[in-house]
Coordinates of C-alpha atoms and ligand atoms in Angstrom, one line a residue:
M91 CA 15.7 34.6 8.0
Q92 CA 18.3 32.9 5.9
Q93 CA 18.5 32.3 2.2
T94 CA 15.5 30.8 0.3
V95 CA 15.6 27.1 -0.2
R96 CA 14.6 26.5 -3.8
V97 CA 12.5 23.5 -4.9
A98 CA 11.5 22.0 -8.2
L99 CA 8.4 19.8 -8.7
L100 CA 8.4 17.0 -11.3
G101 CA 4.7 16.7 -11.9
L102 CA 1.6 18.8 -11.1
G103 CA -1.1 16.2 -10.9
T104 CA -3.0 15.2 -7.8
V105 CA 0.0 15.1 -5.5
G106 CA 1.9 17.9 -7.1
R107 CA -1.1 20.2 -6.8
G108 CA -1.4 19.2 -3.1
V109 CA 2.3 20.0 -2.5
Y110 CA 2.0 23.3 -4.4
R111 CA -1.1 24.4 -2.3
I112 CA 0.6 23.5 1.0
L113 CA 4.0 25.2 0.2
T114 CA 2.3 28.4 -1.0
G115 CA -0.7 28.4 1.4
N116 CA 1.3 27.7 4.5
A117 CA 4.5 29.5 3.3
E118 CA 5.0 31.7 6.4
N119 CA 4.4 28.8 8.9
I120 CA 6.8 26.6 6.9
A121 CA 9.5 29.4 6.7
H122 CA 9.4 29.8 10.5
K123 CA 9.7 26.1 11.1
V124 CA 12.5 25.6 8.5
G125 CA 14.4 28.8 9.3
A126 CA 14.1 30.1 5.7
P127 CA 11.5 30.5 3.0
V128 CA 10.9 27.4 0.9
E129 CA 9.9 28.3 -2.7
I130 CA 8.9 26.4 -5.7
S131 CA 11.1 27.6 -8.6
R132 CA 10.2 25.3 -11.4
I133 CA 7.6 22.7 -12.2
L134 CA 8.0 20.0 -14.8
V135 CA 4.9 18.9 -16.7
R136 CA 4.1 17.3 -20.0
D137 CA 1.4 19.7 -21.1
L138 CA 2.3 23.4 -20.7
T139 CA -1.1 24.6 -21.8
R140 CA -3.4 22.7 -19.5
D141 CA -5.4 24.6 -16.9
R142 CA -4.1 23.4 -13.5
G143 CA -7.0 24.8 -11.5
I144 CA -4.6 26.6 -9.1
P145 CA -3.3 30.2 -9.1
L146 CA 0.0 29.6 -10.8
D147 CA 2.6 31.8 -12.6
P148 CA 2.9 30.0 -16.0
A149 CA 6.6 31.0 -16.1
L150 CA 7.2 28.3 -13.4
L151 CA 6.2 25.5 -15.8
T152 CA 8.7 23.7 -18.1
D153 CA 8.6 20.6 -20.1
N154 CA 12.4 20.3 -20.2
Y155 CA 14.0 18.5 -17.2
Q156 CA 17.4 20.0 -18.0
D157 CA 16.1 23.4 -16.9
I158 CA 15.8 22.0 -13.4
L159 CA 18.9 19.8 -13.4
D160 CA 21.2 22.5 -14.6
D161 CA 19.8 25.2 -12.2
P162 CA 22.4 25.3 -9.3
E163 CA 19.9 27.3 -7.2
I164 CA 17.5 24.3 -7.0
A165 CA 18.5 22.2 -4.0
I166 CA 15.5 19.9 -3.8
V167 CA 13.8 17.9 -6.5
V168 CA 10.3 16.6 -5.7
E169 CA 9.3 13.7 -7.9
V170 CA 5.5 13.4 -8.0
M171 CA 5.2 12.2 -11.6
G172 CA 4.9 8.5 -11.0
G173 CA 6.0 5.5 -13.1
I174 CA 9.5 4.2 -13.5
H175 CA 10.8 6.0 -16.6
P176 CA 11.7 8.8 -16.9
A177 CA 11.2 9.4 -13.1
L178 CA 14.1 7.1 -12.2
D179 CA 16.4 8.7 -14.6
Y180 CA 15.5 12.2 -13.4
V181 CA 15.8 11.2 -9.7
M182 CA 19.1 9.5 -10.3
A183 CA 20.5 12.5 -12.2
A184 CA 19.4 14.9 -9.4
L185 CA 21.0 12.7 -6.7
K186 CA 24.3 12.5 -8.6
R187 CA 24.3 16.3 -8.8
G188 CA 23.9 16.4 -5.0
K189 CA 20.3 17.6 -5.1
S190 CA 18.2 16.1 -2.4
V191 CA 15.1 14.2 -3.7
V192 CA 11.7 13.9 -2.2
T193 CA 9.4 11.4 -3.8
A194 CA 5.9 9.7 -3.4
N195 CA 6.7 7.1 -6.0
K196 CA 6.5 3.6 -4.3
D197 CA 6.9 1.8 -7.6
M198 CA 10.3 3.4 -8.1
I199 CA 11.4 3.0 -4.4
A200 CA 10.2 -0.6 -4.2
L201 CA 12.1 -1.5 -7.4
H202 CA 15.1 0.7 -7.4
G203 CA 15.5 1.8 -3.7
K204 CA 18.9 0.1 -3.4
E205 CA 20.6 1.9 -6.3
L206 CA 18.9 5.2 -5.4
F207 CA 20.2 5.0 -1.8
A208 CA 23.7 4.2 -3.1
A209 CA 23.6 7.3 -5.3
A210 CA 22.3 9.5 -2.5
A211 CA 25.0 8.2 -0.1
A212 CA 27.7 8.8 -2.7
S213 CA 26.7 12.5 -3.2
G214 CA 25.6 13.2 0.4
A215 CA 22.1 14.1 -0.8
G216 CA 18.9 13.1 0.9
L217 CA 16.3 10.7 -0.5
L218 CA 13.0 11.0 1.4
F219 CA 9.8 9.1 0.5
E220 CA 7.3 9.5 3.3
G221 CA 4.5 10.1 0.8
S222 CA 5.1 6.8 -0.9
V223 CA 3.4 4.7 1.7
A224 CA -0.1 5.4 3.2
G225 CA -0.5 8.9 1.9
G226 CA -0.7 11.4 4.7
I227 CA 0.1 8.9 7.5
P228 CA 3.6 9.3 9.1
I229 CA 5.0 5.8 8.9
I230 CA 8.4 5.8 7.1
R231 CA 9.9 8.3 9.6
P232 CA 8.4 6.6 12.6
L233 CA 9.9 3.3 11.5
K234 CA 13.3 4.8 10.6
Q235 CA 13.5 7.1 13.6
C236 CA 11.0 7.0 16.4
L237 CA 10.9 3.1 16.6
A238 CA 14.5 2.6 15.4
A239 CA 15.5 1.1 18.8
N240 CA 13.0 -1.8 18.4
R241 CA 13.2 -5.1 16.7
I242 CA 10.0 -4.9 14.7
Q243 CA 8.0 -8.2 14.9
E244 CA 4.9 -7.5 12.9
I245 CA 3.2 -5.0 10.6
M246 CA -0.4 -5.4 9.6
G247 CA -2.4 -2.8 7.9
I248 CA -4.7 -1.3 5.2
I249 CA -2.3 0.5 2.9
N250 CA -4.3 1.1 -0.2
G251 CA -6.8 3.9 -0.1
T252 CA -8.6 3.0 -3.4
T253 CA -9.4 -0.6 -2.5
N254 CA -10.4 0.4 1.1
Y255 CA -12.7 3.1 -0.4
M256 CA -14.2 0.5 -2.8
L257 CA -14.7 -2.2 -0.2
S258 CA -16.2 0.3 2.2
K259 CA -18.7 1.5 -0.4
M260 CA -19.5 -2.1 -1.5
T261 CA -20.0 -3.2 2.2
Q262 CA -21.9 -0.2 3.6
E263 CA -23.9 1.0 0.5
G264 CA -24.1 -2.1 -1.7
V265 CA -22.4 -0.1 -4.5
D266 CA -21.1 -2.4 -7.2
F267 CA -17.4 -2.9 -8.0
D268 CA -17.2 -0.8 -11.2
R269 CA -19.0 2.2 -9.7
A270 CA -16.9 2.0 -6.5
L271 CA -13.7 2.1 -8.7
R272 CA -15.0 5.0 -10.8
E273 CA -15.7 7.0 -7.6
A274 CA -12.2 6.3 -6.2
Q275 CA -10.7 7.4 -9.5
A276 CA -12.7 10.6 -9.6
R277 CA -11.4 11.4 -6.1
G278 CA -7.8 11.1 -7.3
Y279 CA -7.1 8.1 -5.1
A280 CA -6.3 5.5 -7.8
E281 CA -3.0 5.0 -9.7
A282 CA -2.8 6.0 -13.4
D283 CA -3.5 2.3 -14.1
P284 CA -6.0 1.3 -11.3
T285 CA -5.2 -2.4 -11.9
A286 CA -2.2 -1.8 -9.6
D287 CA -4.7 -0.8 -6.8
V288 CA -7.4 -3.4 -7.5
E289 CA -5.0 -6.4 -7.9
G290 CA -3.0 -5.6 -4.8
L291 CA 0.2 -4.5 -6.5
D292 CA 0.2 -1.0 -5.1
A293 CA -0.2 -2.4 -1.5
A294 CA 2.5 -5.0 -2.2
R295 CA 5.0 -2.3 -3.3
K296 CA 4.2 -0.4 -0.1
L297 CA 4.6 -3.5 2.0
A298 CA 7.9 -4.3 0.4
I299 CA 9.1 -0.8 1.4
L300 CA 7.7 -1.0 4.9
A301 CA 9.0 -4.6 5.5
S302 CA 12.5 -3.7 4.2
I303 CA 12.7 -0.8 6.8
A304 CA 11.1 -2.8 9.6
F305 CA 13.2 -5.9 9.3
N306 CA 16.5 -4.2 8.0
S307 CA 16.6 -6.6 5.1
R308 CA 15.7 -5.8 1.4
I309 CA 12.3 -7.2 0.5
T310 CA 11.3 -6.9 -3.2
L311 CA 7.9 -7.0 -4.8
N312 CA 8.7 -10.6 -6.0
D313 CA 9.0 -11.7 -2.4
V314 CA 5.4 -10.5 -1.6
Y315 CA 2.5 -12.9 -2.1
V316 CA -0.2 -10.8 -3.8
E317 CA -4.0 -11.2 -4.3
G318 CA -6.3 -8.3 -5.1
I319 CA -10.0 -7.7 -4.5
S320 CA -11.3 -8.2 -8.1
K321 CA -12.9 -11.6 -7.1
I322 CA -14.7 -10.3 -4.0
T323 CA -18.4 -10.6 -4.5
A324 CA -21.5 -9.0 -2.8
R325 CA -22.3 -12.6 -1.6
D326 CA -19.0 -12.9 0.2
I327 CA -19.4 -9.5 1.7
A328 CA -22.9 -10.5 2.9
Y329 CA -21.7 -13.9 4.4
A330 CA -18.8 -12.1 6.1
R331 CA -21.3 -9.8 7.8
E332 CA -23.4 -12.9 8.9
L333 CA -20.2 -14.4 10.4
N334 CA -19.4 -11.1 12.2
Y335 CA -16.5 -10.4 9.9
V336 CA -15.6 -7.6 7.4
I337 CA -13.5 -8.0 4.3
K338 CA -10.4 -5.8 4.0
L339 CA -7.4 -5.8 1.7
L340 CA -4.6 -6.4 4.3
A341 CA -0.9 -6.2 4.0
I342 CA 0.9 -8.4 6.5
A343 CA 4.6 -8.7 7.3
K344 CA 5.9 -10.8 10.2
E345 CA 9.3 -11.9 11.3
T346 CA 9.0 -15.6 12.2
P347 CA 11.6 -18.4 12.9
G348 CA 10.9 -19.7 9.3
G349 CA 11.8 -16.3 7.7
I350 CA 9.9 -13.1 6.9
E351 CA 6.3 -13.5 5.9
V352 CA 5.1 -10.9 3.4
R353 CA 1.6 -11.0 1.9
V354 CA -1.2 -8.9 0.6
H355 CA -4.7 -10.4 0.2
P356 CA -8.3 -9.8 0.9
T357 CA -8.9 -10.9 4.5
M358 CA -11.9 -11.4 6.8
I359 CA -11.3 -9.8 10.1
S360 CA -13.7 -9.7 13.1
Q361 CA -16.0 -6.7 13.3
D362 CA -14.4 -6.0 16.6
H363 CA -10.9 -5.8 15.2
P364 CA -9.4 -2.2 15.3
L365 CA -8.8 -2.4 11.5
A366 CA -12.5 -3.3 10.8
S367 CA -13.6 0.2 11.4
V368 CA -11.0 1.8 9.1
N369 CA -13.2 2.8 6.2
D370 CA -13.3 5.1 3.1
V371 CA -9.9 6.2 1.9
F372 CA -8.5 5.8 5.4
N373 CA -5.5 3.6 6.0
A374 CA -4.2 2.2 9.2
I375 CA -1.0 0.4 10.1
F376 CA -0.5 -1.7 13.1
V377 CA 3.2 -2.1 14.1
R378 CA 4.5 -4.4 16.9
G379 CA 8.0 -3.7 18.3
D380 CA 9.8 -5.7 21.0
A381 CA 10.2 -2.6 23.2
V382 CA 7.2 -0.4 22.4
G383 CA 4.6 -3.1 22.1
D384 CA 1.6 -2.4 19.9
T385 CA 1.3 0.9 18.0
M386 CA -1.2 2.0 15.4
F387 CA -1.0 4.7 12.7
Y388 CA -4.2 6.0 11.2
G389 CA -5.2 8.6 8.6
R390 CA -6.0 9.4 5.0
G391 CA -4.0 7.0 2.7
A392 CA -4.3 8.9 -0.5
G393 CA -5.5 12.1 -2.1
E394 CA -4.1 15.6 -2.9
L395 CA -3.6 17.3 0.4
P396 CA -3.0 14.2 2.7
T397 CA -0.2 13.0 0.4
G398 CA 0.9 16.6 -0.1
S399 CA 1.3 16.9 3.6
A400 CA 3.7 14.0 3.8
V401 CA 5.7 15.2 0.8
A402 CA 5.9 18.8 2.2
A403 CA 7.2 17.6 5.5
D404 CA 10.0 15.7 3.7
I405 CA 10.8 18.9 1.8
M406 CA 11.1 20.8 5.1
D407 CA 13.3 18.1 6.5
A408 CA 15.6 18.2 3.5
A409 CA 15.5 22.0 3.6
R410 CA 16.7 22.1 7.2
H411 CA 19.6 19.7 6.4
I412 CA 20.6 21.9 3.4
L413 CA 20.3 25.2 5.3
H414 CA 22.3 24.1 8.3
K415 CA 24.7 22.0 6.1
V416 CA 24.0 19.0 8.2
P417 CA 25.3 15.7 6.7
G418 CA 23.9 12.4 7.7
F419 CA 20.6 12.0 6.0
I420 CA 19.2 8.5 7.1
G421 CA 20.0 6.3 4.2
C422 CA 19.5 2.6 3.5
T423 CA 18.9 0.5 6.7
C424 CA 19.0 -2.9 5.0
Y425 CA 22.1 -4.2 6.7
E426 CA 20.9 -7.8 7.1
E427 CA 19.8 -10.5 4.6
K428 CA 16.9 -12.5 6.0
P429 CA 15.2 -15.4 4.2
I430 CA 11.6 -15.1 3.0
K431 CA 9.1 -17.6 4.3
P432 CA 7.4 -19.4 1.4
M433 CA 3.7 -18.7 1.3
A434 CA 2.9 -22.4 1.5
M435 CA 4.4 -22.5 5.0
T436 CA 2.3 -19.6 6.4
E437 CA -0.8 -20.3 8.5
S438 CA -4.3 -18.8 8.6
K439 CA -7.9 -19.7 9.1
F440 CA -9.9 -19.8 5.8
Y441 CA -13.4 -19.0 4.7
I442 CA -14.4 -21.2 1.8
R443 CA -17.6 -21.0 -0.4
L444 CA -18.5 -24.0 -2.5
M445 CA -21.2 -24.6 -5.1
V446 CA -22.2 -28.2 -4.8
A447 CA -24.9 -30.8 -5.7
D448 CA -27.6 -31.0 -3.0
R449 CA -27.7 -34.7 -2.3
P450 CA -26.8 -37.1 0.5
G451 CA -23.1 -37.8 1.1
V452 CA -21.8 -34.6 -0.5
L453 CA -20.9 -32.9 2.8
A454 CA -19.3 -36.1 4.1
A455 CA -17.1 -36.4 0.9
I456 CA -16.0 -32.8 1.3
A457 CA -15.3 -33.2 5.0
Y458 CA -13.2 -36.3 4.2
A459 CA -11.1 -34.5 1.6
F460 CA -10.3 -31.7 4.1
G461 CA -9.6 -34.2 6.9
D462 CA -7.3 -36.2 4.6
K463 CA -5.1 -33.1 4.3
E464 CA -5.3 -32.3 8.0
V465 CA -7.6 -29.3 7.6
S466 CA -9.9 -29.0 10.5
L467 CA -13.3 -27.4 10.0
A468 CA -14.6 -24.9 12.6
S469 CA -18.0 -24.4 11.0
V470 CA -20.0 -25.6 8.0
I471 CA -23.3 -23.9 6.9
Q472 CA -25.4 -24.9 4.0
K473 CA -26.8 -21.7 2.5
H474 CA -29.1 -21.3 -0.5
T475 CA -30.4 -24.4 -2.3
D476 CA -32.6 -24.5 -5.4
G477 CA -33.6 -28.2 -5.1
D478 CA -30.6 -29.9 -6.6
R479 CA -27.7 -27.4 -6.2
A480 CA -26.6 -25.8 -2.9
E481 CA -24.1 -23.4 -1.6
I482 CA -21.8 -24.3 1.3
V483 CA -19.9 -21.9 3.5
M484 CA -17.2 -23.2 5.7
V485 CA -14.6 -21.7 8.0
T486 CA -11.5 -23.7 8.9
H487 CA -9.4 -23.7 12.0
R488 CA -5.9 -22.4 11.7
V489 CA -4.1 -24.4 9.1
R490 CA -0.9 -24.4 7.0
E491 CA -1.5 -22.8 3.5
Q492 CA 0.0 -25.9 1.7
N493 CA -2.5 -28.2 3.5
L494 CA -5.4 -26.0 2.6
Q495 CA -4.4 -25.8 -1.1
D496 CA -3.9 -29.5 -1.3
A497 CA -7.4 -30.1 0.3
L498 CA -9.0 -27.7 -2.2
R499 CA -7.4 -29.6 -5.1
L500 CA -9.0 -32.8 -3.8
V501 CA -12.4 -31.0 -3.2
E502 CA -12.3 -29.5 -6.7
C503 CA -12.1 -33.0 -8.2
L504 CA -15.2 -34.3 -6.4
S505 CA -18.0 -34.9 -8.9
S506 CA -20.5 -33.4 -6.5
V507 CA -18.6 -30.0 -6.4
D508 CA -19.4 -27.6 -9.2
R509 CA -16.8 -25.0 -8.2
I510 CA -14.9 -23.4 -5.4
A511 CA -16.5 -19.9 -5.5
S512 CA -14.3 -18.2 -3.0
C513 CA -11.4 -18.8 -0.6
I514 CA -10.6 -15.9 1.7
R515 CA -8.1 -15.9 4.6
V516 CA -9.3 -15.0 8.1
E517 CA -6.9 -13.2 10.4
G518 CA -6.6 -11.3 13.6
E519 CA -8.3 -13.5 16.1
Ligands
LIG666 P1 -1.1 12.2 -11.7 O1 -2.2 12.9 -11.1 O2 -1.2 11.4 -12.8 O3 0.0 13.4 -12.0 C1 1.2 13.1 -12.7 C2 1.9 14.4 -13.1 O4 3.2 14.1 -13.6 C3 1.2 15.2 -14.1 O5 1.2 16.6 -13.8 C4 2.0 15.0 -15.4 O6 2.0 16.1 -16.3 C5 3.4 14.8 -14.8 N1 4.2 13.8 -15.7 C6 4.0 12.5 -15.9 N2 4.9 12.0 -16.7 C7 5.7 13.1 -17.1 C8 6.8 13.2 -17.9 N3 7.3 12.2 -18.6 N4 7.3 14.4 -18.0 C9 6.8 15.5 -17.4 N5 5.8 15.4 -16.6 C10 5.2 14.2 -16.4 O7 -0.3 11.4 -10.5 P2 -0.5 11.5 -9.0 O8 -1.8 10.8 -8.5 O9 -0.3 12.9 -8.5 O10 0.7 10.5 -8.5 C11 2.0 11.0 -8.5 C12 2.9 10.0 -7.7 O11 2.5 10.0 -6.4 C13 2.8 8.5 -8.2 O12 4.1 7.9 -8.0 C14 1.8 7.9 -7.2 O13 2.0 6.5 -7.0 C15 2.2 8.7 -6.0 N6 1.1 8.8 -5.0 C16 -0.2 9.2 -5.3 C17 -1.1 9.3 -4.4 C18 -2.5 9.8 -4.7 O14 -3.4 9.9 -3.8 N7 -2.8 10.1 -6.0 C19 -0.8 9.1 -3.0 C20 0.5 8.7 -2.7 C21 1.4 8.5 -3.7 P3 0.7 16.6 -17.1 O15 -0.2 17.1 -16.0 O16 1.2 17.6 -18.0 O17 0.2 15.3 -17.8
LIG667 N1 -3.4 4.6 -5.3 C1 -2.9 4.7 -4.0 C2 -4.0 4.3 -3.0 C3 -2.5 6.1 -3.7 O1 -5.1 4.2 -3.4 O2 -3.6 4.0 -1.8 C4 -1.7 6.3 -2.4 O3 -0.5 5.7 -2.5

């Protein structure tokens, strides 16, 4: 066995604890695979007194980052604190000192990946971030290495564990939105501010990371069209079931002749679709490459040990490079600059639920408005009626987003239409 590879953790919350448990619990196995023991030397936290619920030597804890930065023995800094500041400053400082960094922080990678990769390349350090997307599922390394010879054509997946857990509970057990969110938070799946999960931002950040790697072109959060699940109602879930669909928060990225399409939104998919049976905190990512064809990656998308598993594997990878003095960490792969396709130019089928007056001519007026904007209706069902108000559920054929939005503006202005209660894209058919 060679010298010990020393690691510092920045953060000992959900993910930090998972990494700690894996590196200590599987230490012997890890040492054999790396070729040397991998040891946690310091752990940065805010609160030195809190009970961490794990067997821990308190001398490992510090609330001063300088103790870690200035320690020449520490070769790998593992950032599992989250947020942008001070995480970015700490990571940047570590890379500049030539320390390799492992992080699970998608916010930071999605926003500052470019400058971080430049700093890593300048010092020869590694920057690894497998845990930042889809928790325990290997997806960054497969895209950067195993599928590197392909031109990736499409990525479609469920990449937020919190919302998938919530939608599963709402669909299967009729649990209401707030309770489903509280349960996801209690299990350690949600971000510090769960709005990022619920409103689709967490998935959008992950999609920006995946699409940048897949299409070799930097895609930022601003490029991603984002809609969350906060408007999904029990009614839509029930109608989806009647129509043989389930509702999932999907992240979709495609390379098309009109540019790269990147979007996150609630989506109805057929109950037979492979992603329809991905429930609970599980994530799944479908990747289509020109050589490999269709591949699918599946596993737990959040939580202590699953995310810890991805982070620990990155630590082992960095440790091997350091031990064997191997340069050539895989850095930034964004060597092209591809245009982004405007959302208005994308195409989908749509499920639309309208609250309307129940009187003759209403359906004809609505159908005319859709027809006027070249939106073709595949099915129209009149649901509940209480005498003078009714609910109409319709599904369109595939149509350009711009046409659909134009048609909805016309429909909204009809005196017989009280409101457009929902509009959900339908995919994967
Ligand atoms: P968490 O449970 O809130 O833990 C954060 C930890 O960082 C805490 O130990 C906290 O210290 C420490 N910390 C925060 N700010 C600090 C500061 N300024 N100085 C020193 N220590 C600080 O967060 P988490 O769920 O583990 O998530 C960590 C990161 O992993 C985030 O980027 C998140 O997006 C990502 N991630 C999370 C999951 C998941 O399932 N939770 C999955 C994949 C990726 P104290 O304990 O003393 O407060
Ligand atoms: N909050 C994230 C999720 C954690 O629910 O997927 C994993 O990145």
